[in-house]
Amino acid sequence: MVAISKIATGNGHGEDSPYFDGWKAYETNPFHPIDRPDGVIQMGLAENQLCFNFIKKWVMEHPEASLCSAEGVNKFEETALFQDYHGMPEFREAVAKFMGKVRGGRVKFDPDRIVMSGGATGAHEMVAFCLADPGEAFLVPTPYYPGFDRDLRWRTGVELVPVVCESSNNFKITRAALEAAYEKAKEANLRVKGLLITNPSNPLGTILDRDTLKGIVKFINEKNIHLIGDEIYAATVFMEPEFVSISEIIEEVECNRDLIHIVYSLSKDMGFPGFRVGIVYSYNDAVVSCARKMSSFGLVSSQTQHLIATMLSDDDFVDSFIVESKEQLFKRHKYFTLSLSQVGIGSLKSNAGLFIWMDLRKLLKEKTFDAEMDLWRVIINEVKLNVSPGSSFHCDEPGWFRVCFANMDDNTMEVALLRITTFMHKHNEAMVPRKLCRRASLKLSLSRRRDDFMSQNMMSPHSPIPQSPLVRART
Amino acid sequence: MLSSKASCNSHGQDSSYFLGWQLYENNPFHEVENPTGIIQMGLAENQLSFDLVESWLRKNPEVMELKKGGESVFRELALFQDYHGLPTFKNELVEYMAKMRGNKVKFDPNNLVLAAGATSANETLIFCLADPGEAILLPTPYYPGFDRDLKWRTGVEIVPVHCWSSNGFRITMFALEEAYERAQKLNLKVKGVLITNPSNPLGTTMTKEELDHLITFAMAKNIHVISDEVFSGTVFDSPGFISILEAAMDRNLENTDVWSRIHIVYSLSKDLGLPGFRVGMIYSNNKTVVGASTKMSSFGLVSSQTQYLLTNVLASKRFTSKYMKENQKRLKKRKEMLVSGLKKSGIECLKSNAGLFCWVDMRHLLSSNTLEAETKLWNQMVCDVGLNISPGSSFHCSEPGWFRVCFANMSRGTLQVAMRRIKDFVERSNFMGRIKMNYQQNMSSLSRKLLSNWVRKLSSPDPNEHER
């Protein structure tokens, strides 16, 4: 049998990571409040499901945004034909405006620098193809999103060199860490072409402060390497301190703008992962030009461009949405973290993202990644929650877990919390019997909160793997 | 500073194929607003049957508000990013594809992988089948986009299989073998052969014989066959369309090695005329290829919103049957209009039964049988005559003088204008040709000089001539 490519037969797709194993466990036994109340609750998927009613209302009130409505069908032909890789001007303008609003109007984005891609997944791969040759490398601060291993490396042949960040200083990206990574790359004979940061951070849920950002910009200018800022969670900053974008920093410090590139998407801020709206925004003309040509491999469906252009041009809607989304995320985050703290579970102090970085170090039998895997298996199989182990994010310290909170309704959240508290009580009882008296008061406080939050009527959690109601095909 | 991919020109955009588009964009024809502008005949789009789709949409309010049984499915769609694709969509697609092949081939939806257009599907398939530095054989003339899609980011090479007008550009065993040997001499490991059937730019469907040659060749050399069948829904005349899988089934090859080395690429951009929606797909009986390409499709999934809309359109069987029939009728008529229009100007086309274009023989209009002469003629066609047609060299045709001319991306009125312009051009060229011949035969060197000045002045056409 003739061989197919090394890329196809290798495991550069990264799906053998435990990050995806948890999803598979969920897939075989997914939670449903009625049909499968003992199933696994999906907390490993960073989706934003908290504002759908808000968005749906707008969609119903604006039939012209859909090509299929009586109001929109007159645009069908020109939209169906539109395959220009520049993208619809109204789409680019609307996205540029949205990106500016998300940054509090402190920065303006040029619609002509907006390049489409197949989601942020496609955007990252495209940027890697533009900036680096096979065998060259990007630096990436840990812990980082597991998908980067595939998106930046698989078909591009580019290497990733971790910039190790530690819990001792809340995973700050220090100059020392950057230099150490750069040296390590040099020793391994890898030519570093760029640094990729995710801000707000996945999985930490934190934002980079101004000084750190300035330090990063200084570093990349000194080394003459590119800076790729993945700002996919920009609108999920629900609490102070305010988000500071790379686009703002370069107005404040000296910087070679040809080195600056932003990756964005509507998958997290708006909760539209299915629509595949990825964006590459580069300050480098040659990169814009090259990326635009490459975007042929992952253009945004013109039908979707039309919907998004209409939606994001509605200033009133956008302004209210940004506020509403922050509020919902804030409420959910507060409730979740408070409830966890009441059973002695801490997490990294965060103000953004769709997840928390949960600290379960003290539950480890020993300070090893094997122990982390053991604990993770317990969480999946006994507690029945799919959470993501820190090792899959290349965290250098065992015991951390990313737990998503925005991809489920209130009822499911309650069930998840109940399971956690039950588990913690069992664990605490095993450790320290005194905690019994706390349980009674905890039950009380939980039921009070349940009344506050049981307002929305949302459906069961979704995942990209076959439990979506859309997947129950009629054959 | 940037990658070598960013700095080189393997994106293929410096080709005349794309330059023509740019020239068109700077001065696009419009019946009312810019009647002297350039007419776009270099874009293989199908604009003939939109009214059919639009009328279906108007009659189907359920799809209009993203409703399914009364409940809005907006949220589910917005969240749906499963790279396996919407199962109902894939079910409809395989049925549609089978119908197009007269139900002689059955497709399994589990072997179908969605991609962002055929552009993405082709690139993904190459990533799966070949390593950087390996090669794919491609019969000429071929679609210029392949230079980008198959080579640019994959690092794979293309080795052309030369086909000639003397036998209607049919693929022969000899041509395949010759190309293979050439690859060997260049130290290139051949991993597969890619065909476009129906052919772009020829507009012809492959004969059983050609398909058999390809399969035999693939078996003998132990290589893959990729059949780009994006134009399979545009076959409007006999002989009918034979898919590579049908040819393989006729030879009872289902349980042999080569069966898992045959892959099909398809899209809804050509027959359904929906290039903007980016709906491409790979079909393969090779589980490893399906697995790998499914994962790779993450880089270019089809928007769930679009999957949902098209599921509903394709589910309407009466509509799809009606559409296929009517679309083919309209394509045939429009092609005949182009062919007869060109014939009146003494220009012949390759006999074709499919596609959205004709392969036009303008060799007799060349000043010499060279690439330079073809380029000169092309320049005249775009800049002087105002027609963006695509020169054969951009399709890597081995013989100068052939041009691809599209007919399905414009109104009847615009096509008529185009035909008139060509007629005028040819008449002018004939006139000038006769003058030139006489002058060469009769003139002394001094008179030649005087006359050549006059000729030069005469040969720059009056722009006002086009306004009719």
PDB file of N, CA, C and O in Angstrom, chain A residues 2-6 15 49 60 66 68 77 80 82 85 129-130 132-133 226 272-275 294 296-297 301-304 459 464 471, chain B residues 1 3-4 13 50 64 72 75-76 78 80 82-83 120 127-128 130-131 152 191 222 261 274-277 288 295 303-306:
ATOM      1  N   VAL A   2       0.694   2.116  -0.982  1.00  0.00           N
ATOM      2  CA  VAL A   2       1.589   3.263  -1.090  1.00  0.00           C
ATOM      3  C   VAL A   2       1.364   4.203   0.084  1.00  0.00           C
ATOM      4  O   VAL A   2       0.252   4.368   0.580  1.00  0.00           O
ATOM      5  N   ALA A   3       2.449   4.779   0.515  1.00  0.00           N
ATOM      6  CA  ALA A   3       2.355   5.632   1.686  1.00  0.00           C
ATOM      7  C   ALA A   3       1.567   6.895   1.378  1.00  0.00           C
ATOM      8  O   ALA A   3       1.543   7.371   0.256  1.00  0.00           O
ATOM      9  N   ILE A   4       0.924   7.415   2.408  1.00  0.00           N
ATOM     10  CA  ILE A   4       0.395   8.764   2.287  1.00  0.00           C
ATOM     11  C   ILE A   4       1.398   9.649   3.022  1.00  0.00           C
ATOM     12  O   ILE A   4       2.488   9.186   3.326  1.00  0.00           O
ATOM     13  N   SER A   5       1.072  10.889   3.272  1.00  0.00           N
ATOM     14  CA  SER A   5       2.118  11.781   3.764  1.00  0.00           C
ATOM     15  C   SER A   5       2.450  11.532   5.227  1.00  0.00           C
ATOM     16  O   SER A   5       1.672  10.956   5.978  1.00  0.00           O
ATOM     17  N   LYS A   6       3.606  12.043   5.639  1.00  0.00           N
ATOM     18  CA  LYS A   6       4.027  11.925   7.042  1.00  0.00           C
ATOM     19  C   LYS A   6       3.070  12.741   7.919  1.00  0.00           C
ATOM     20  O   LYS A   6       2.733  12.347   9.031  1.00  0.00           O
ATOM     21  N   GLU A  15      -4.467  15.201  18.652  1.00  0.00           N
ATOM     22  CA  GLU A  15      -5.687  14.708  19.284  1.00  0.00           C
ATOM     23  C   GLU A  15      -5.461  13.607  20.290  1.00  0.00           C
ATOM     24  O   GLU A  15      -6.413  13.115  20.894  1.00  0.00           O
ATOM     25  N   GLN A  49     -22.110  30.598  26.131  1.00  0.00           N
ATOM     26  CA  GLN A  49     -23.515  30.366  25.824  1.00  0.00           C
ATOM     27  C   GLN A  49     -24.446  31.264  26.622  1.00  0.00           C
ATOM     28  O   GLN A  49     -25.642  31.038  26.661  1.00  0.00           O
ATOM     29  N   MET A  60     -34.206  37.597  15.229  1.00  0.00           N
ATOM     30  CA  MET A  60     -35.633  37.527  14.879  1.00  0.00           C
ATOM     31  C   MET A  60     -36.152  38.883  14.432  1.00  0.00           C
ATOM     32  O   MET A  60     -37.015  38.980  13.566  1.00  0.00           O
ATOM     33  N   SER A  66     -30.705  37.780   7.247  1.00  0.00           N
ATOM     34  CA  SER A  66     -30.666  36.426   6.727  1.00  0.00           C
ATOM     35  C   SER A  66     -30.971  36.469   5.236  1.00  0.00           C
ATOM     36  O   SER A  66     -31.863  37.169   4.797  1.00  0.00           O
ATOM     37  N   CYS A  68     -32.227  34.209   3.630  1.00  0.00           N
ATOM     38  CA  CYS A  68     -33.350  33.340   3.329  1.00  0.00           C
ATOM     39  C   CYS A  68     -34.688  33.995   3.579  1.00  0.00           C
ATOM     40  O   CYS A  68     -35.711  33.456   3.253  1.00  0.00           O
ATOM     41  N   GLU A  77     -28.312  36.422  -4.688  1.00  0.00           N
ATOM     42  CA  GLU A  77     -27.407  36.162  -5.807  1.00  0.00           C
ATOM     43  C   GLU A  77     -26.036  36.810  -5.613  1.00  0.00           C
ATOM     44  O   GLU A  77     -25.000  36.145  -5.723  1.00  0.00           O
ATOM     45  N   ALA A  80     -24.154  35.014  -2.867  1.00  0.00           N
ATOM     46  CA  ALA A  80     -23.748  33.646  -3.212  1.00  0.00           C
ATOM     47  C   ALA A  80     -22.553  33.659  -4.165  1.00  0.00           C
ATOM     48  O   ALA A  80     -21.742  32.738  -4.176  1.00  0.00           O
ATOM     49  N   PHE A  82     -20.232  36.054  -4.162  1.00  0.00           N
ATOM     50  CA  PHE A  82     -19.113  36.826  -3.625  1.00  0.00           C
ATOM     51  C   PHE A  82     -18.034  35.947  -3.016  1.00  0.00           C
ATOM     52  O   PHE A  82     -18.138  35.491  -1.888  1.00  0.00           O
ATOM     53  N   TYR A  85     -11.472  37.353  -1.964  1.00  0.00           N
ATOM     54  CA  TYR A  85     -10.764  37.118  -0.705  1.00  0.00           C
ATOM     55  C   TYR A  85     -10.473  38.386   0.087  1.00  0.00           C
ATOM     56  O   TYR A  85      -9.976  38.323   1.201  1.00  0.00           O
ATOM     57  N   PHE A 129       2.336  30.208   8.652  1.00  0.00           N
ATOM     58  CA  PHE A 129       2.816  30.016   7.279  1.00  0.00           C
ATOM     59  C   PHE A 129       3.450  31.300   6.743  1.00  0.00           C
ATOM     60  O   PHE A 129       4.391  31.264   5.957  1.00  0.00           O
ATOM     61  N   CYS A 130       2.910  32.427   7.160  1.00  0.00           N
ATOM     62  CA  CYS A 130       3.428  33.707   6.641  1.00  0.00           C
ATOM     63  C   CYS A 130       4.731  34.123   7.293  1.00  0.00           C
ATOM     64  O   CYS A 130       5.551  34.797   6.676  1.00  0.00           O
ATOM     65  N   ALA A 132       6.969  32.086   9.351  1.00  0.00           N
ATOM     66  CA  ALA A 132       8.064  31.151   9.630  1.00  0.00           C
ATOM     67  C   ALA A 132       8.174  30.029   8.616  1.00  0.00           C
ATOM     68  O   ALA A 132       7.177  29.597   8.041  1.00  0.00           O
ATOM     69  N   ASP A 133       9.406  29.569   8.430  1.00  0.00           N
ATOM     70  CA  ASP A 133       9.646  28.419   7.560  1.00  0.00           C
ATOM     71  C   ASP A 133       9.680  27.151   8.403  1.00  0.00           C
ATOM     72  O   ASP A 133       9.871  27.216   9.621  1.00  0.00           O
ATOM     73  N   HIS A 226       8.683  38.609  15.549  1.00  0.00           N
ATOM     74  CA  HIS A 226       7.284  39.012  15.461  1.00  0.00           C
ATOM     75  C   HIS A 226       6.547  38.816  16.776  1.00  0.00           C
ATOM     76  O   HIS A 226       6.943  37.986  17.593  1.00  0.00           O
ATOM     77  N   PHE A 272     -20.068  32.346  18.600  1.00  0.00           N
ATOM     78  CA  PHE A 272     -20.410  31.845  17.263  1.00  0.00           C
ATOM     79  C   PHE A 272     -19.346  30.909  16.680  1.00  0.00           C
ATOM     80  O   PHE A 272     -18.942  31.092  15.539  1.00  0.00           O
ATOM     81  N   PRO A 273     -18.892  29.890  17.401  1.00  0.00           N
ATOM     82  CA  PRO A 273     -17.842  29.049  16.824  1.00  0.00           C
ATOM     83  C   PRO A 273     -18.279  28.357  15.538  1.00  0.00           C
ATOM     84  O   PRO A 273     -17.461  28.090  14.667  1.00  0.00           O
ATOM     85  N   GLY A 274     -19.573  28.088  15.404  1.00  0.00           N
ATOM     86  CA  GLY A 274     -20.052  27.376  14.218  1.00  0.00           C
ATOM     87  C   GLY A 274     -19.954  28.185  12.941  1.00  0.00           C
ATOM     88  O   GLY A 274     -19.917  27.635  11.841  1.00  0.00           O
ATOM     89  N   PHE A 275     -19.909  29.490  13.055  1.00  0.00           N
ATOM     90  CA  PHE A 275     -19.914  30.333  11.863  1.00  0.00           C
ATOM     91  C   PHE A 275     -18.518  30.548  11.270  1.00  0.00           C
ATOM     92  O   PHE A 275     -18.401  31.078  10.175  1.00  0.00           O
ATOM     93  N   MET A 294      -3.593  33.703   1.097  1.00  0.00           N
ATOM     94  CA  MET A 294      -3.757  32.411   1.774  1.00  0.00           C
ATOM     95  C   MET A 294      -5.161  32.225   2.297  1.00  0.00           C
ATOM     96  O   MET A 294      -5.599  31.096   2.523  1.00  0.00           O
ATOM     97  N   SER A 296      -7.714  32.291   0.870  1.00  0.00           N
ATOM     98  CA  SER A 296      -8.476  31.482  -0.093  1.00  0.00           C
ATOM     99  C   SER A 296      -8.753  30.096   0.452  1.00  0.00           C
ATOM    100  O   SER A 296      -9.728  29.459   0.073  1.00  0.00           O
ATOM    101  N   PHE A 297      -7.890  29.639   1.340  1.00  0.00           N
ATOM    102  CA  PHE A 297      -8.037  28.291   1.881  1.00  0.00           C
ATOM    103  C   PHE A 297      -9.028  28.238   3.040  1.00  0.00           C
ATOM    104  O   PHE A 297      -9.315  27.161   3.568  1.00  0.00           O
ATOM    105  N   SER A 301     -17.802  32.167   4.890  1.00  0.00           N
ATOM    106  CA  SER A 301     -18.956  32.051   3.992  1.00  0.00           C
ATOM    107  C   SER A 301     -19.596  33.416   3.816  1.00  0.00           C
ATOM    108  O   SER A 301     -19.832  34.130   4.794  1.00  0.00           O
ATOM    109  N   SER A 302     -19.878  33.779   2.570  1.00  0.00           N
ATOM    110  CA  SER A 302     -20.444  35.096   2.312  1.00  0.00           C
ATOM    111  C   SER A 302     -21.799  35.257   3.001  1.00  0.00           C
ATOM    112  O   SER A 302     -22.174  36.365   3.396  1.00  0.00           O
ATOM    113  N   GLN A 303     -22.502  34.146   3.153  1.00  0.00           N
ATOM    114  CA  GLN A 303     -23.786  34.186   3.857  1.00  0.00           C
ATOM    115  C   GLN A 303     -23.563  34.681   5.290  1.00  0.00           C
ATOM    116  O   GLN A 303     -24.293  35.519   5.808  1.00  0.00           O
ATOM    117  N   THR A 304     -22.505  34.167   5.910  1.00  0.00           N
ATOM    118  CA  THR A 304     -22.163  34.553   7.272  1.00  0.00           C
ATOM    119  C   THR A 304     -21.611  35.976   7.318  1.00  0.00           C
ATOM    120  O   THR A 304     -21.911  36.741   8.234  1.00  0.00           O
ATOM    121  N   MET A 459     -30.864  25.229  27.167  1.00  0.00           N
ATOM    122  CA  MET A 459     -30.788  23.814  26.868  1.00  0.00           C
ATOM    123  C   MET A 459     -29.536  23.178  27.418  1.00  0.00           C
ATOM    124  O   MET A 459     -28.671  23.820  27.954  1.00  0.00           O
ATOM    125  N   PRO A 464     -18.604  19.989  20.474  1.00  0.00           N
ATOM    126  CA  PRO A 464     -18.428  19.836  19.041  1.00  0.00           C
ATOM    127  C   PRO A 464     -18.564  18.390  18.619  1.00  0.00           C
ATOM    128  O   PRO A 464     -18.621  18.073  17.462  1.00  0.00           O
ATOM    129  N   VAL A 471     -27.190  16.848  15.281  1.00  0.00           N
ATOM    130  CA  VAL A 471     -26.511  15.654  14.810  1.00  0.00           C
ATOM    131  C   VAL A 471     -27.432  14.453  14.764  1.00  0.00           C
ATOM    132  O   VAL A 471     -27.121  13.441  14.174  1.00  0.00           O
TER     133      VAL A 471
ATOM    134  N   MET B   1      12.876  37.870   7.333  1.00  0.00           N
ATOM    135  CA  MET B   1      11.867  38.483   8.188  1.00  0.00           C
ATOM    136  C   MET B   1      10.552  37.702   8.122  1.00  0.00           C
ATOM    137  O   MET B   1       9.982  37.329   9.141  1.00  0.00           O
ATOM    138  N   SER B   3       8.312  34.398   6.119  1.00  0.00           N
ATOM    139  CA  SER B   3       8.655  33.059   5.637  1.00  0.00           C
ATOM    140  C   SER B   3       8.970  33.128   4.145  1.00  0.00           C
ATOM    141  O   SER B   3       8.603  34.075   3.458  1.00  0.00           O
ATOM    142  N   SER B   4       9.624  32.088   3.641  1.00  0.00           N
ATOM    143  CA  SER B   4       9.907  32.089   2.204  1.00  0.00           C
ATOM    144  C   SER B   4       8.618  31.950   1.398  1.00  0.00           C
ATOM    145  O   SER B   4       8.518  32.423   0.279  1.00  0.00           O
ATOM    146  N   GLN B  13      -0.075  34.292  -8.169  1.00  0.00           N
ATOM    147  CA  GLN B  13      -0.930  35.394  -8.582  1.00  0.00           C
ATOM    148  C   GLN B  13      -0.341  36.297  -9.629  1.00  0.00           C
ATOM    149  O   GLN B  13      -0.993  37.210 -10.107  1.00  0.00           O
ATOM    150  N   PHE B  50     -29.814  31.353 -10.880  1.00  0.00           N
ATOM    151  CA  PHE B  50     -30.126  31.847  -9.538  1.00  0.00           C
ATOM    152  C   PHE B  50     -31.606  31.999  -9.275  1.00  0.00           C
ATOM    153  O   PHE B  50     -32.064  31.782  -8.153  1.00  0.00           O
ATOM    154  N   MET B  64     -36.255  30.273   6.251  1.00  0.00           N
ATOM    155  CA  MET B  64     -36.014  31.705   6.299  1.00  0.00           C
ATOM    156  C   MET B  64     -35.649  32.222   7.675  1.00  0.00           C
ATOM    157  O   MET B  64     -34.803  33.083   7.802  1.00  0.00           O
ATOM    158  N   SER B  72     -36.488  27.947  16.852  1.00  0.00           N
ATOM    159  CA  SER B  72     -35.325  28.551  16.224  1.00  0.00           C
ATOM    160  C   SER B  72     -34.095  27.697  16.486  1.00  0.00           C
ATOM    161  O   SER B  72     -33.879  27.247  17.611  1.00  0.00           O
ATOM    162  N   ARG B  75     -29.214  29.084  17.881  1.00  0.00           N
ATOM    163  CA  ARG B  75     -28.208  28.785  18.893  1.00  0.00           C
ATOM    164  C   ARG B  75     -27.424  27.516  18.578  1.00  0.00           C
ATOM    165  O   ARG B  75     -26.184  27.494  18.651  1.00  0.00           O
ATOM    166  N   GLU B  76     -28.138  26.472  18.220  1.00  0.00           N
ATOM    167  CA  GLU B  76     -27.457  25.209  17.905  1.00  0.00           C
ATOM    168  C   GLU B  76     -26.493  25.381  16.745  1.00  0.00           C
ATOM    169  O   GLU B  76     -25.402  24.831  16.745  1.00  0.00           O
ATOM    170  N   ALA B  78     -25.067  28.205  15.794  1.00  0.00           N
ATOM    171  CA  ALA B  78     -23.956  29.075  16.192  1.00  0.00           C
ATOM    172  C   ALA B  78     -22.890  28.284  16.944  1.00  0.00           C
ATOM    173  O   ALA B  78     -21.707  28.593  16.871  1.00  0.00           O
ATOM    174  N   PHE B  80     -22.389  24.917  16.582  1.00  0.00           N
ATOM    175  CA  PHE B  80     -21.988  23.686  15.915  1.00  0.00           C
ATOM    176  C   PHE B  80     -20.678  23.828  15.145  1.00  0.00           C
ATOM    177  O   PHE B  80     -20.637  24.353  14.045  1.00  0.00           O
ATOM    178  N   ASP B  82     -18.458  20.979  14.915  1.00  0.00           N
ATOM    179  CA  ASP B  82     -17.970  19.616  14.774  1.00  0.00           C
ATOM    180  C   ASP B  82     -17.387  19.414  13.386  1.00  0.00           C
ATOM    181  O   ASP B  82     -18.083  19.603  12.382  1.00  0.00           O
ATOM    182  N   TYR B  83     -16.136  19.024  13.325  1.00  0.00           N
ATOM    183  CA  TYR B  83     -15.499  18.906  12.014  1.00  0.00           C
ATOM    184  C   TYR B  83     -16.004  17.720  11.195  1.00  0.00           C
ATOM    185  O   TYR B  83     -15.626  17.558  10.048  1.00  0.00           O
ATOM    186  N   SER B 120      -9.660  24.617  -0.734  1.00  0.00           N
ATOM    187  CA  SER B 120      -9.189  24.025   0.513  1.00  0.00           C
ATOM    188  C   SER B 120      -9.149  22.498   0.423  1.00  0.00           C
ATOM    189  O   SER B 120      -8.209  21.864   0.918  1.00  0.00           O
ATOM    190  N   PHE B 127      -1.835  17.674   1.208  1.00  0.00           N
ATOM    191  CA  PHE B 127      -1.159  17.570   2.504  1.00  0.00           C
ATOM    192  C   PHE B 127      -1.220  16.137   3.022  1.00  0.00           C
ATOM    193  O   PHE B 127      -0.314  15.667   3.701  1.00  0.00           O
ATOM    194  N   CYS B 128      -2.309  15.452   2.703  1.00  0.00           N
ATOM    195  CA  CYS B 128      -2.482  14.080   3.189  1.00  0.00           C
ATOM    196  C   CYS B 128      -1.744  13.046   2.377  1.00  0.00           C
ATOM    197  O   CYS B 128      -1.385  11.986   2.886  1.00  0.00           O
ATOM    198  N   ALA B 130       1.018  13.630   0.041  1.00  0.00           N
ATOM    199  CA  ALA B 130       2.406  13.821  -0.375  1.00  0.00           C
ATOM    200  C   ALA B 130       3.201  14.639   0.621  1.00  0.00           C
ATOM    201  O   ALA B 130       2.664  15.516   1.293  1.00  0.00           O
ATOM    202  N   ASP B 131       4.487  14.336   0.701  1.00  0.00           N
ATOM    203  CA  ASP B 131       5.391  15.111   1.549  1.00  0.00           C
ATOM    204  C   ASP B 131       6.016  16.224   0.724  1.00  0.00           C
ATOM    205  O   ASP B 131       6.042  16.163  -0.504  1.00  0.00           O
ATOM    206  N   TRP B 152       1.768  25.614  -3.096  1.00  0.00           N
ATOM    207  CA  TRP B 152       2.255  26.752  -2.321  1.00  0.00           C
ATOM    208  C   TRP B 152       2.674  26.402  -0.896  1.00  0.00           C
ATOM    209  O   TRP B 152       3.837  26.521  -0.534  1.00  0.00           O
ATOM    210  N   LYS B 191       3.627  10.883  -6.305  1.00  0.00           N
ATOM    211  CA  LYS B 191       2.689  10.267  -5.382  1.00  0.00           C
ATOM    212  C   LYS B 191       1.302  10.103  -5.970  1.00  0.00           C
ATOM    213  O   LYS B 191       0.489   9.345  -5.459  1.00  0.00           O
ATOM    214  N   ASN B 222       1.585   2.353  -8.590  1.00  0.00           N
ATOM    215  CA  ASN B 222       1.246   2.369  -7.168  1.00  0.00           C
ATOM    216  C   ASN B 222       1.090   3.800  -6.630  1.00  0.00           C
ATOM    217  O   ASN B 222       1.695   4.176  -5.614  1.00  0.00           O
ATOM    218  N   ARG B 261      -6.993   4.327  -3.229  1.00  0.00           N
ATOM    219  CA  ARG B 261      -6.110   5.397  -3.687  1.00  0.00           C
ATOM    220  C   ARG B 261      -6.823   6.325  -4.659  1.00  0.00           C
ATOM    221  O   ARG B 261      -6.200   7.133  -5.319  1.00  0.00           O
ATOM    222  N   LEU B 274     -22.637  28.697  -6.231  1.00  0.00           N
ATOM    223  CA  LEU B 274     -22.559  29.288  -4.895  1.00  0.00           C
ATOM    224  C   LEU B 274     -21.119  29.418  -4.387  1.00  0.00           C
ATOM    225  O   LEU B 274     -20.811  28.988  -3.276  1.00  0.00           O
ATOM    226  N   PRO B 275     -20.224  30.029  -5.178  1.00  0.00           N
ATOM    227  CA  PRO B 275     -18.823  30.071  -4.752  1.00  0.00           C
ATOM    228  C   PRO B 275     -18.621  30.835  -3.447  1.00  0.00           C
ATOM    229  O   PRO B 275     -17.698  30.541  -2.695  1.00  0.00           O
ATOM    230  N   GLY B 276     -19.497  31.774  -3.176  1.00  0.00           N
ATOM    231  CA  GLY B 276     -19.336  32.584  -1.959  1.00  0.00           C
ATOM    232  C   GLY B 276     -19.552  31.798  -0.682  1.00  0.00           C
ATOM    233  O   GLY B 276     -19.057  32.161   0.388  1.00  0.00           O
ATOM    234  N   PHE B 277     -20.295  30.695  -0.772  1.00  0.00           N
ATOM    235  CA  PHE B 277     -20.630  29.943   0.428  1.00  0.00           C
ATOM    236  C   PHE B 277     -19.534  28.986   0.877  1.00  0.00           C
ATOM    237  O   PHE B 277     -19.599  28.442   1.972  1.00  0.00           O
ATOM    238  N   THR B 288      -7.714   6.249   6.396  1.00  0.00           N
ATOM    239  CA  THR B 288      -6.657   7.108   6.944  1.00  0.00           C
ATOM    240  C   THR B 288      -6.755   8.503   6.355  1.00  0.00           C
ATOM    241  O   THR B 288      -6.620   9.510   7.066  1.00  0.00           O
ATOM    242  N   LYS B 295      -9.557  15.962  10.303  1.00  0.00           N
ATOM    243  CA  LYS B 295      -8.886  16.790  11.315  1.00  0.00           C
ATOM    244  C   LYS B 295      -8.371  18.078  10.688  1.00  0.00           C
ATOM    245  O   LYS B 295      -8.457  19.162  11.246  1.00  0.00           O
ATOM    246  N   SER B 303     -19.269  27.034   7.235  1.00  0.00           N
ATOM    247  CA  SER B 303     -20.114  27.716   8.214  1.00  0.00           C
ATOM    248  C   SER B 303     -21.380  26.896   8.463  1.00  0.00           C
ATOM    249  O   SER B 303     -22.039  26.460   7.518  1.00  0.00           O
ATOM    250  N   SER B 304     -21.706  26.697   9.723  1.00  0.00           N
ATOM    251  CA  SER B 304     -22.868  25.884  10.075  1.00  0.00           C
ATOM    252  C   SER B 304     -24.151  26.483   9.510  1.00  0.00           C
ATOM    253  O   SER B 304     -25.080  25.780   9.137  1.00  0.00           O
ATOM    254  N   GLN B 305     -24.160  27.788   9.438  1.00  0.00           N
ATOM    255  CA  GLN B 305     -25.320  28.508   8.901  1.00  0.00           C
ATOM    256  C   GLN B 305     -25.548  28.096   7.452  1.00  0.00           C
ATOM    257  O   GLN B 305     -26.668  27.846   7.004  1.00  0.00           O
ATOM    258  N   THR B 306     -24.459  27.989   6.721  1.00  0.00           N
ATOM    259  CA  THR B 306     -24.513  27.608   5.313  1.00  0.00           C
ATOM    260  C   THR B 306     -24.864  26.127   5.176  1.00  0.00           C
ATOM    261  O   THR B 306     -25.638  25.744   4.298  1.00  0.00           O
TER     262      THR B 306
END
